[in-house]
CSV table of C-alpha atoms and ligand atoms in Angstrom, one decimal:
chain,number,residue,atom,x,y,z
V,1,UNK,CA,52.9,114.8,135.4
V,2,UNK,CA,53.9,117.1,137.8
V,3,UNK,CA,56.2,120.8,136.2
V,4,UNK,CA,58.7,120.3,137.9
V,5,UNK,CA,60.2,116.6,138.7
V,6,UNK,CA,61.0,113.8,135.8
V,7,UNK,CA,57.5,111.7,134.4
V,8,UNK,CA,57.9,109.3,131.1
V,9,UNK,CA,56.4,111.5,128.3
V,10,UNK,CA,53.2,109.8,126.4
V,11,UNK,CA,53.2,111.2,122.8
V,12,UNK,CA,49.8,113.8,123.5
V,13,UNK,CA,52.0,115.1,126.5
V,14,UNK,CA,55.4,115.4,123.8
V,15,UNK,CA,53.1,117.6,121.9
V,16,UNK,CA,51.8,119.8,124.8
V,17,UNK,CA,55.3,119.8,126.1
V,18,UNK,CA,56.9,121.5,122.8
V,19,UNK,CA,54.1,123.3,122.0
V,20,UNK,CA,55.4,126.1,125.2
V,21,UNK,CA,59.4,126.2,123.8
V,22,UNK,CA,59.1,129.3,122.2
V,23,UNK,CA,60.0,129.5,118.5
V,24,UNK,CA,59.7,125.6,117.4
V,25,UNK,CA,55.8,125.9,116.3
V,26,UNK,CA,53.4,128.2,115.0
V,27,UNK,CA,50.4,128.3,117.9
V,28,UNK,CA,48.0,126.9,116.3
V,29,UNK,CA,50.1,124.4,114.6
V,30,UNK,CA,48.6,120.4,113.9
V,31,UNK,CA,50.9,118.2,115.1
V,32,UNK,CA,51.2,114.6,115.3
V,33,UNK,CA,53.6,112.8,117.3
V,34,UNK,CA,55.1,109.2,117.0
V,35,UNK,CA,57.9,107.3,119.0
V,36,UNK,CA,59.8,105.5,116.9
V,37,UNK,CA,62.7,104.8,119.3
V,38,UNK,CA,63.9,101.3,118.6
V,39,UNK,CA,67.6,101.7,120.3
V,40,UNK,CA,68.4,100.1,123.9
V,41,UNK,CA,68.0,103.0,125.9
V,42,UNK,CA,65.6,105.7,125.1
V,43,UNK,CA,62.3,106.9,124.1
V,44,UNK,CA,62.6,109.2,120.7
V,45,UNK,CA,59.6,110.6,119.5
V,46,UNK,CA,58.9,112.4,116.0
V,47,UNK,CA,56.9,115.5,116.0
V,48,UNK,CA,56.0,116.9,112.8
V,49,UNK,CA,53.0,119.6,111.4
V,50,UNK,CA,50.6,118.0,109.9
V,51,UNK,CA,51.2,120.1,106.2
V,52,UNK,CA,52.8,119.8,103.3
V,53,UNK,CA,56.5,120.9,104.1
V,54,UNK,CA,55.5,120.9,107.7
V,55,UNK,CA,58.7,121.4,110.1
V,56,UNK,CA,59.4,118.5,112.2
V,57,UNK,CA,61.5,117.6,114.9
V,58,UNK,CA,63.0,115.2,117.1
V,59,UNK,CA,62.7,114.6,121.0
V,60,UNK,CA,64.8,112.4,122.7
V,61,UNK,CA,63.6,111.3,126.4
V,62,UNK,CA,66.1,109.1,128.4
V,63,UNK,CA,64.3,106.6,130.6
V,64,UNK,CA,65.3,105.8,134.4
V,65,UNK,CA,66.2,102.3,132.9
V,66,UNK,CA,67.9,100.6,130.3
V,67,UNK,CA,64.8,99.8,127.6
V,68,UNK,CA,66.5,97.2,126.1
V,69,UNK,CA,66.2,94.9,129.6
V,70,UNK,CA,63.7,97.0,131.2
V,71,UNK,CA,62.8,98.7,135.0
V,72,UNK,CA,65.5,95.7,136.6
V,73,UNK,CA,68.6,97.9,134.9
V,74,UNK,CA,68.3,101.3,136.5
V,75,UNK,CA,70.2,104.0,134.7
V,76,UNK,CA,71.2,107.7,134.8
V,77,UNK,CA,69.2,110.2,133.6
V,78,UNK,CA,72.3,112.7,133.7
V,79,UNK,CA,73.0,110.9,129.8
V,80,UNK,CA,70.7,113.2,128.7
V,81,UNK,CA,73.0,116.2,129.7
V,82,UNK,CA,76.1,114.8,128.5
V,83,UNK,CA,74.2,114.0,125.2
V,84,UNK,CA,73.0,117.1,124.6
V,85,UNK,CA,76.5,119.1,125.6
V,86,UNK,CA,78.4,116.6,123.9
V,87,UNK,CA,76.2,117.7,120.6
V,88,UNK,CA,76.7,120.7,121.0
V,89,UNK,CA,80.4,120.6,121.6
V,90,UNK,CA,80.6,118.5,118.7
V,91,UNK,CA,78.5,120.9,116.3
V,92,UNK,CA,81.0,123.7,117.3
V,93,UNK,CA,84.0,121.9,116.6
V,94,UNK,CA,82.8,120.2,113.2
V,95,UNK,CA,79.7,121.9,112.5
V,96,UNK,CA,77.2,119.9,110.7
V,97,UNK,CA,78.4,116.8,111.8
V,98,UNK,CA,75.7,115.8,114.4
V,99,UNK,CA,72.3,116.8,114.4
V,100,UNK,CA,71.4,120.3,115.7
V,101,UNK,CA,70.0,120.8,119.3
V,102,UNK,CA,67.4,123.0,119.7
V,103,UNK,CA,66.4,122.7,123.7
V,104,UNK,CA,67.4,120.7,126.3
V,105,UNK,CA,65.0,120.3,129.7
V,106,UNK,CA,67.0,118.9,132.6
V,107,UNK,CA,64.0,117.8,134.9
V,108,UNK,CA,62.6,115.8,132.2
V,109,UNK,CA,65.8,114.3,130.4
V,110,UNK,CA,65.4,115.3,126.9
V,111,UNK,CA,66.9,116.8,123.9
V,112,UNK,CA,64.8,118.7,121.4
V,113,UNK,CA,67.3,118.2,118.2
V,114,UNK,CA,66.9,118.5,114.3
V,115,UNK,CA,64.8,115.7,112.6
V,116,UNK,CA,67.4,113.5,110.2
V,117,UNK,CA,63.9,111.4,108.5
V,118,UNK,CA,65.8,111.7,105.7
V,119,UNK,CA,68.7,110.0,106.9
V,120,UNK,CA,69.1,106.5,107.6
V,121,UNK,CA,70.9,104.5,110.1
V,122,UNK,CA,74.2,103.6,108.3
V,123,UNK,CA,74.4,100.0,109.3
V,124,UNK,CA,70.9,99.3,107.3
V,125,UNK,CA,72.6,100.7,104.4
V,126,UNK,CA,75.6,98.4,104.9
V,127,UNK,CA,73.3,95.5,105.3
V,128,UNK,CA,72.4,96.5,101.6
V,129,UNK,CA,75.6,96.6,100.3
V,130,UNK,CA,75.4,100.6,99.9
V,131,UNK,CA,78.1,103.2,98.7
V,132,UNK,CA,78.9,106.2,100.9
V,133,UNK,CA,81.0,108.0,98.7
V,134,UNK,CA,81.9,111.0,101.4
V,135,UNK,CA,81.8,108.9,104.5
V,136,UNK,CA,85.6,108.6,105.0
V,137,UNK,CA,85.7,111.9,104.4
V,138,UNK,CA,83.0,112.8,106.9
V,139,UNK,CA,83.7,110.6,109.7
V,140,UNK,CA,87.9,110.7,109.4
V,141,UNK,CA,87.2,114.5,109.7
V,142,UNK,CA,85.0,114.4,112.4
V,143,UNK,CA,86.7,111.7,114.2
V,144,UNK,CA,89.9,114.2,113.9
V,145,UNK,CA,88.9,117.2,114.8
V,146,UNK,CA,86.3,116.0,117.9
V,147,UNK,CA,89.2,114.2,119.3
V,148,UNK,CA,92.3,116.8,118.9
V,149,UNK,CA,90.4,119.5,120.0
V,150,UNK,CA,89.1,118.6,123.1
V,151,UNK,CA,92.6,116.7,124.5
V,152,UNK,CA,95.7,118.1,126.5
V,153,UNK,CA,97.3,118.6,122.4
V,154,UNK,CA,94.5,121.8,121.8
V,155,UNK,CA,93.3,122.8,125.1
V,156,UNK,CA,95.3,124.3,128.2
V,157,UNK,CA,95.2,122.1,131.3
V,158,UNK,CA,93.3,123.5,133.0
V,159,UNK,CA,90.3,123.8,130.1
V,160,UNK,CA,90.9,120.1,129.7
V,161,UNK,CA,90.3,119.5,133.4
V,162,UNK,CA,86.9,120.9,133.0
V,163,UNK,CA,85.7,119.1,130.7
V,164,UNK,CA,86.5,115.8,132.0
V,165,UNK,CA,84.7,116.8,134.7
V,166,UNK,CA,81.4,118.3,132.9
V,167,UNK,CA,81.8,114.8,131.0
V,168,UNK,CA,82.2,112.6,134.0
V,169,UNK,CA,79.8,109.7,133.2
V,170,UNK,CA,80.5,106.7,135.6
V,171,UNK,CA,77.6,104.8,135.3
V,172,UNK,CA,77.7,104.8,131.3
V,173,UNK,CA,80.9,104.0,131.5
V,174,UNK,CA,80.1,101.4,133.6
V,175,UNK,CA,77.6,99.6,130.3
V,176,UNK,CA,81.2,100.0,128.4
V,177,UNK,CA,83.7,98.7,131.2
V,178,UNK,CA,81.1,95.2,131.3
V,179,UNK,CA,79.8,94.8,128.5
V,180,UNK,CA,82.6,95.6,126.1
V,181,UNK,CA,85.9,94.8,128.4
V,182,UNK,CA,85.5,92.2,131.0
V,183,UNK,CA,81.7,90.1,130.2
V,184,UNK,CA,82.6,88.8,126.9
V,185,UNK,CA,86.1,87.1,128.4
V,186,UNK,CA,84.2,84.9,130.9
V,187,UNK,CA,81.0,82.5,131.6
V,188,UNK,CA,79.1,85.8,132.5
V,189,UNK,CA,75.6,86.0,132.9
V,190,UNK,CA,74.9,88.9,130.6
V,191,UNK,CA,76.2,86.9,127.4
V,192,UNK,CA,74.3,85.3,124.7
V,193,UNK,CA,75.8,83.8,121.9
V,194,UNK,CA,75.2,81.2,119.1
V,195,UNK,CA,75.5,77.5,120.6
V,196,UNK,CA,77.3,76.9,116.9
V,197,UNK,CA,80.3,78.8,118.2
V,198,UNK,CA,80.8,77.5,121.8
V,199,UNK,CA,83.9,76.0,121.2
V,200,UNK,CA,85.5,79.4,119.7
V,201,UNK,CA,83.9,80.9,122.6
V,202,UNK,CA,85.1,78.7,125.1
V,203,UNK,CA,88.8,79.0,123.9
V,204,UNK,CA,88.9,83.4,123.9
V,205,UNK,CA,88.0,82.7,128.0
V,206,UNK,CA,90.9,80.1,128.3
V,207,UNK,CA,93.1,82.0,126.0
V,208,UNK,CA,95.2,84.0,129.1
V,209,UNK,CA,97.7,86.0,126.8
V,210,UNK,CA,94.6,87.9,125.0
V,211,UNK,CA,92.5,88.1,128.2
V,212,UNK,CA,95.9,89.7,129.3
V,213,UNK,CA,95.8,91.7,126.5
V,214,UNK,CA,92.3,92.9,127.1
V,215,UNK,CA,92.7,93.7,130.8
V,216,UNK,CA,95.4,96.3,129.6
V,217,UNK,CA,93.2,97.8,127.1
V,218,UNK,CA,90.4,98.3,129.8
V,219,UNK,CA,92.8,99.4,132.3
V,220,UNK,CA,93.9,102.2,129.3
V,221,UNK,CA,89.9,102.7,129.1
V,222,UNK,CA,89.3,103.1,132.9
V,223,UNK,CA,92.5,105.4,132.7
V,224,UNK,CA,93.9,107.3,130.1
V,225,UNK,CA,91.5,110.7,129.9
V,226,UNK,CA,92.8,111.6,126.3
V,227,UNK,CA,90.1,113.7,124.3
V,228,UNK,CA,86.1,113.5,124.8
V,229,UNK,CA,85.2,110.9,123.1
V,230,UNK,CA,81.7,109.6,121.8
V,231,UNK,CA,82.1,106.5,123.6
V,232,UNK,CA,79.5,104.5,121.6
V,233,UNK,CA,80.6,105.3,117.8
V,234,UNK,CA,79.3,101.9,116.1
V,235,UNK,CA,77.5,102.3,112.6
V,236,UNK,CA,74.0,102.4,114.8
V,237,UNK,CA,75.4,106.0,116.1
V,238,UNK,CA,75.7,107.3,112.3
V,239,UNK,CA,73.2,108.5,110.0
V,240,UNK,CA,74.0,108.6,106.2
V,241,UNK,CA,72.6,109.8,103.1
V,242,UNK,CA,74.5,109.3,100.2
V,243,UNK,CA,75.8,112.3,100.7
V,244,UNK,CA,76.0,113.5,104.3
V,245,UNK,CA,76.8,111.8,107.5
V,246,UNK,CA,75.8,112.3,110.8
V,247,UNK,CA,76.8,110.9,114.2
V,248,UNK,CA,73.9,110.5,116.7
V,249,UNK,CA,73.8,109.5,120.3
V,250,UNK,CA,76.6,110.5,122.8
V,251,UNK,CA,75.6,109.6,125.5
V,252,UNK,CA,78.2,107.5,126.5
V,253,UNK,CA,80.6,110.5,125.8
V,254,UNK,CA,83.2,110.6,128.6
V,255,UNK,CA,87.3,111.8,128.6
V,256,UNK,CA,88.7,108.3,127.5
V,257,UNK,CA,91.2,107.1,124.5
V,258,UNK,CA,91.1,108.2,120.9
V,259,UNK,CA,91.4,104.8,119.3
V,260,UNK,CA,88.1,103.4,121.2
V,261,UNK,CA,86.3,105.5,118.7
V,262,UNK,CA,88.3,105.0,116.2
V,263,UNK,CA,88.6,101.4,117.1
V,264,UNK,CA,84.3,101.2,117.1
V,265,UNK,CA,83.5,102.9,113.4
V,266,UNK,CA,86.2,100.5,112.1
V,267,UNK,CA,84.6,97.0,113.8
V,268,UNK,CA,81.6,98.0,113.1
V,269,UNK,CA,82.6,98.0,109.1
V,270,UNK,CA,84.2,94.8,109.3
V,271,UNK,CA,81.2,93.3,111.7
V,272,UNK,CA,79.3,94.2,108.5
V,273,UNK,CA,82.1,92.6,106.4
V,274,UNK,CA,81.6,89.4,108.6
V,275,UNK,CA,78.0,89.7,108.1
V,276,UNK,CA,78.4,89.7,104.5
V,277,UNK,CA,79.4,85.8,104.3
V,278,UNK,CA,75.8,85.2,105.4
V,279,UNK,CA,73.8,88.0,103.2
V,280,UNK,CA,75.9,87.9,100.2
V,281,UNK,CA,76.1,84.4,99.1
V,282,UNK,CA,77.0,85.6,95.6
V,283,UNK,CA,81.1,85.5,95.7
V,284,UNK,CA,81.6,87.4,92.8
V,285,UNK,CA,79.1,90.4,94.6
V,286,UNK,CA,80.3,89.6,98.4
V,287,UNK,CA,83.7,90.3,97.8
V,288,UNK,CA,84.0,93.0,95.9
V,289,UNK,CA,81.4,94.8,98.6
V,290,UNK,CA,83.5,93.3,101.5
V,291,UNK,CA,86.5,94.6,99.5
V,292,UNK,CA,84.8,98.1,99.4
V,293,UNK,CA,84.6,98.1,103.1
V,294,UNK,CA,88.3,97.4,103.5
V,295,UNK,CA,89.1,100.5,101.3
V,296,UNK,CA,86.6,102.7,103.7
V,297,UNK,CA,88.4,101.6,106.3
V,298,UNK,CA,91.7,102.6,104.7
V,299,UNK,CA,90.4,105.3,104.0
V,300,UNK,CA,89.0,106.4,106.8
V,301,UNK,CA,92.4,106.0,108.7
V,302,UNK,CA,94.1,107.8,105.8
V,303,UNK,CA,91.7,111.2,106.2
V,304,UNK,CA,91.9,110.8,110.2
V,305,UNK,CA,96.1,111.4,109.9
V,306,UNK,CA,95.8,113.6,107.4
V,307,UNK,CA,93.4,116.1,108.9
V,308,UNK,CA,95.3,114.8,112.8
V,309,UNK,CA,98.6,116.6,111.9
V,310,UNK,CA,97.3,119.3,110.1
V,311,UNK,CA,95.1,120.2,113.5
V,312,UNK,CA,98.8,119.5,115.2
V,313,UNK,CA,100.9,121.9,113.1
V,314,UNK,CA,98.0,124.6,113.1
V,315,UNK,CA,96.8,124.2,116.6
V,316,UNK,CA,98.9,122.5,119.3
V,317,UNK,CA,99.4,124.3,122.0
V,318,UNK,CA,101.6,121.6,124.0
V,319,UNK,CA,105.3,122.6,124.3
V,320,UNK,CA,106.4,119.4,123.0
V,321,UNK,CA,104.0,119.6,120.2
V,322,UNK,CA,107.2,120.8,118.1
V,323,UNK,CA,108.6,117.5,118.5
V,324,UNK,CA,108.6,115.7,115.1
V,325,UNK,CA,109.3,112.1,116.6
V,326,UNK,CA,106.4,113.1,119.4
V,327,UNK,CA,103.9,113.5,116.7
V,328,UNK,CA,104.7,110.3,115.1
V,329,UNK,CA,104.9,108.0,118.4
V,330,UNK,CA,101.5,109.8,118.9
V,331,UNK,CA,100.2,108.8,116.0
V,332,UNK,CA,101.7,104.9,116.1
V,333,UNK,CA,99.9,105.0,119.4
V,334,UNK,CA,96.5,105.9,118.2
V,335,UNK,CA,96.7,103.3,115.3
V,336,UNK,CA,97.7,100.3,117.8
V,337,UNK,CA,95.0,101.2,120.2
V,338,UNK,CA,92.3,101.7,117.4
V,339,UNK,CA,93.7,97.8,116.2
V,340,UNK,CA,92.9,96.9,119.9
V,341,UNK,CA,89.4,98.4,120.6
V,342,UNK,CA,88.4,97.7,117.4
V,343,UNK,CA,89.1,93.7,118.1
V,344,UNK,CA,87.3,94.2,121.9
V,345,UNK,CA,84.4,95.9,119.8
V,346,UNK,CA,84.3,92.9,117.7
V,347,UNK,CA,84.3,90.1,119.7
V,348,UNK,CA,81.8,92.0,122.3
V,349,UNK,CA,79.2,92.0,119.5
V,350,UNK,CA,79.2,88.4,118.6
V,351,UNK,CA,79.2,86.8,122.7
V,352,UNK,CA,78.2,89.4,124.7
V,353,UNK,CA,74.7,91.3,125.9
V,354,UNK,CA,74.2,93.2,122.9
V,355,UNK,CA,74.9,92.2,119.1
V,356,UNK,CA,74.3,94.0,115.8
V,357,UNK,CA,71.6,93.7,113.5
V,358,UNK,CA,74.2,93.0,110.7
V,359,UNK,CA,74.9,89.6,112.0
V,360,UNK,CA,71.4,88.7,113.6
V,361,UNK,CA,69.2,90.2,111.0
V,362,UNK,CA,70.9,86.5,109.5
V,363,UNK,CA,68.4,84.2,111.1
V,364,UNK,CA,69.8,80.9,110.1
V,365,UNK,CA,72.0,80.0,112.8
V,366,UNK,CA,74.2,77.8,110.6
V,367,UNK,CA,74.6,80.8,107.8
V,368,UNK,CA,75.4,82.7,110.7
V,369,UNK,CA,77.8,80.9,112.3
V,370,UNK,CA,80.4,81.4,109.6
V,371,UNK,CA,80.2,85.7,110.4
V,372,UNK,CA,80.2,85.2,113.4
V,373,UNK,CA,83.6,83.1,113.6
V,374,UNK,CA,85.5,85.4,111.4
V,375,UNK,CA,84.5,88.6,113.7
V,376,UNK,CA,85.6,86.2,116.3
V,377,UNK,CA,89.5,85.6,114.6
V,378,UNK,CA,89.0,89.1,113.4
V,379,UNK,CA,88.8,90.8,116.9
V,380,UNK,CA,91.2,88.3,118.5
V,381,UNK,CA,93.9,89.1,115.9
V,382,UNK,CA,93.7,92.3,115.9
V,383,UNK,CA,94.2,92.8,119.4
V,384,UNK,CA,97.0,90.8,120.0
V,385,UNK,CA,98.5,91.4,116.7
V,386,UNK,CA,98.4,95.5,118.0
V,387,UNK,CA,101.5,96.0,118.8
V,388,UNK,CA,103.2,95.2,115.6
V,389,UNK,CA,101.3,97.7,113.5
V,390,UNK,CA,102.7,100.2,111.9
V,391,UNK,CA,99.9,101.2,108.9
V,392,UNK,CA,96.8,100.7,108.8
V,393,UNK,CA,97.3,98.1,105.9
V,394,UNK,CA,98.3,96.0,108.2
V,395,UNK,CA,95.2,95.8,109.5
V,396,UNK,CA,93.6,95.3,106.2
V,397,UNK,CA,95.8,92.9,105.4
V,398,UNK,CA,95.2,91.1,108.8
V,399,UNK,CA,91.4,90.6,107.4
V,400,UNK,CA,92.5,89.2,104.6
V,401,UNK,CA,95.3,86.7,105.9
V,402,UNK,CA,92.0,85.6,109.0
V,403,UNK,CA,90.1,85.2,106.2
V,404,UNK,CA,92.0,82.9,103.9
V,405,UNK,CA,93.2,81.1,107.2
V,406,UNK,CA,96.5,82.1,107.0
V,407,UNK,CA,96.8,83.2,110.6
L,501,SR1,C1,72.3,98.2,127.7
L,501,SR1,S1,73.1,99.1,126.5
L,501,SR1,C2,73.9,98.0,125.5
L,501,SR1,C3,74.7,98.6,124.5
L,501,SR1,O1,73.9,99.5,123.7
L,501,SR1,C4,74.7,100.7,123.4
L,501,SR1,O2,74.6,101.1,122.1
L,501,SR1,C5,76.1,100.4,123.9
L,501,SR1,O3,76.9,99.9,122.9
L,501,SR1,C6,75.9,99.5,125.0
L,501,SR1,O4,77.0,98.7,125.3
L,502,MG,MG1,72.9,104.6,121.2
């Protein structure tokens, strides 16, 4: 591997490679190195000393392809920028919220970051049926202050104009735009789905008012450059303990709309609360967890507004800002379009390219099947339901009514 171009680290050349940033070892420190990367993208290898209370760390190597389909799906290597800056944006803004960077190396496309071993990914825990007793708190906050902070309301115009260009990220953006927005809604080649569902499937691509629906949501995607948002926030992207969260992997980050993150932390809750009717068979057990995830999502809500206006009465710098009837059309604005992505997130999961281990990690297609449908209603409702929503119990409430087929 030559210095000074891009080569696809082994784990003995991770090792030599940190060994010369200054400061993260001792010299003559043992250190073993494993990758344990099992996303779609990257390669992530652990790299700890080989003591007692040795330090460890993290490296995270994008390849020049997507991993998940291999060398045919060429892909950016500038994600590994807009990771790392991302992370580090988001660490200033809401510090502790994302894992500490340590180094970045341009030619080679990594991020040297904190280790989070004792973390795990939240959507295992979900699959478990676990509590996170701070996580509304954690991710409302973070999902408040990451997105205020870094639109038009906080910054001056021409700060703002910056960033969306140091966060321009077209072929990223270009996964989200197919894969989330436009495969899904037709006979496209990238989809996969269970054969058990082919008539549900078959009536979202015939079904022109919510494909209508949908186009406008992807337009607003393509279009509206509102705060810098993660771009990829789905319960895969957070790591949890009981007591701490952190969000992971922004390397989708771009300028786009609020709700789409908001949209994804909430679909990927009630993906899990889909899942549920084929891990939980217990009713007694699967509906008080499933009603748990409706109160997180609530909740979550609930702490995003809360923490939202406070930012806008202490920190809005836009002339209008003053404007009580401003903030709240802002505010209904954000909850419709976090109803609408969080239905396109939904439905994306369960036909499109890439689903979520909640629902396949149930390997019975019939026990599936039953999931899968209700993410299906789910996501359909919610997105052409968006317009009438006023509080987020309405969306809560929109679960429930899919569920006991009264809509
Ligand atoms: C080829 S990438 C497939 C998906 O994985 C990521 O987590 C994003 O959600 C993307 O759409
Ligand atoms: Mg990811």
């Amino acid at each position: 591997m030559a210095d000074s171009s891009y080569g696809v680290l082994s784990e003995l050349e991770t090792i030599k490679f940190v060994r010369k940033i200054p400061g993260l070892f001792a010299k003559n420190a043992n250190l073993v190195c494993r990758e344990i990367g099992d996303g779609n993208l990257n390669l992530v290898f652990h790299i700890k000393e080989d003591s007692l209370q040795g330090k460890s760390i993290i490296i995270k190597q994008a390849l020049p392809y997507a991993r998940v389909v291999g060398e045919s799906w060429p892909l950016t290597l500038d994600r590994a920028r807009i990771e790392s800056e991302a992370l580090m944006i988001q660490n200033t803004i809401c510090p502790g919220s994302v894992p500490q960077v340590y180094h970045y190396d341009q030619e080679l496309a990594l991020t040297v970051m904190e280790d989070l071993s004792t973390h795990i990914i939240m959507r295992k825990g979900l699959i478990g049926r676990k509590h996170y007793p701070y996580f509304a708190k954690h991710i409302g906050t973070f999902l408040a202050r990451t997105l205020f902070l870094t639109s038009d309301l906080a910054l001056d115009p021409q700060t703002k104009k910056q960033k969306v260009r140091q966060f321009i990220n077209p072929e990223m953006c270009k996964i989200t735009e197919d894969l989330v927005f436009t495969d899904p809604y037709y006979d496209a080649k990238t989809n996969q789905f269970n054969p058990l569902i082919m008539k549900e499937v078959k009536e979202i691509w015939g079904h022109v008012e919510l494909k209508l629906e949908i186009a406008k949501l992807k337009e607003r995607f393509l279009t509206h450059a509102q705060a810098l948002i993660h771009g990829d926030l789905h319960t895969g992207s957070i790591m949890v303990t009981e007591k701490d969260t952190k969000v992971i992997d922004p390397e989708f980050a771009c300028y786009g709309p609020m709700g789409f993150d908001i949209g994804a932390v909430i679909a990927n809750l009630l993906l899990n609360y889909c899942a549920h009717e084929g891990h939980t068979l217990d009713q007694n057990e699967r509906l008080q967890y499933q009603d748990y995830l409706l109160y997180l999502v609530e909740k979550i809500w609930t702490i995003f507004e809360k923490e939202f206006r406070s930012l806008w009465k202490e920190n809005a710098k836009e002339q209008f800002a003053s404007l009580q009837e401003y903030e709240d059309d802002y505010l209904l604005r954000l909850l419709q379009d976090t109803f609408g992505y969080a239905g396109c997130k939904m439905m994306r999961r369960v036909i499109g390219l890439a689903h979520v281990s909640d629902l396949e990690s149930i390997t019975d297609p019939k026990l599936r099947e039953k999931g899968e449908r209700l993410a299906l209603a789910i996501g359909k409702q919610l997105v052409l339901k968006r317009e009438a929503a006023r509080d987020i119990r309405n969306l809560t409430s929109l679960v429930r009514n899919v569920e006991n087929g009264k809509i």
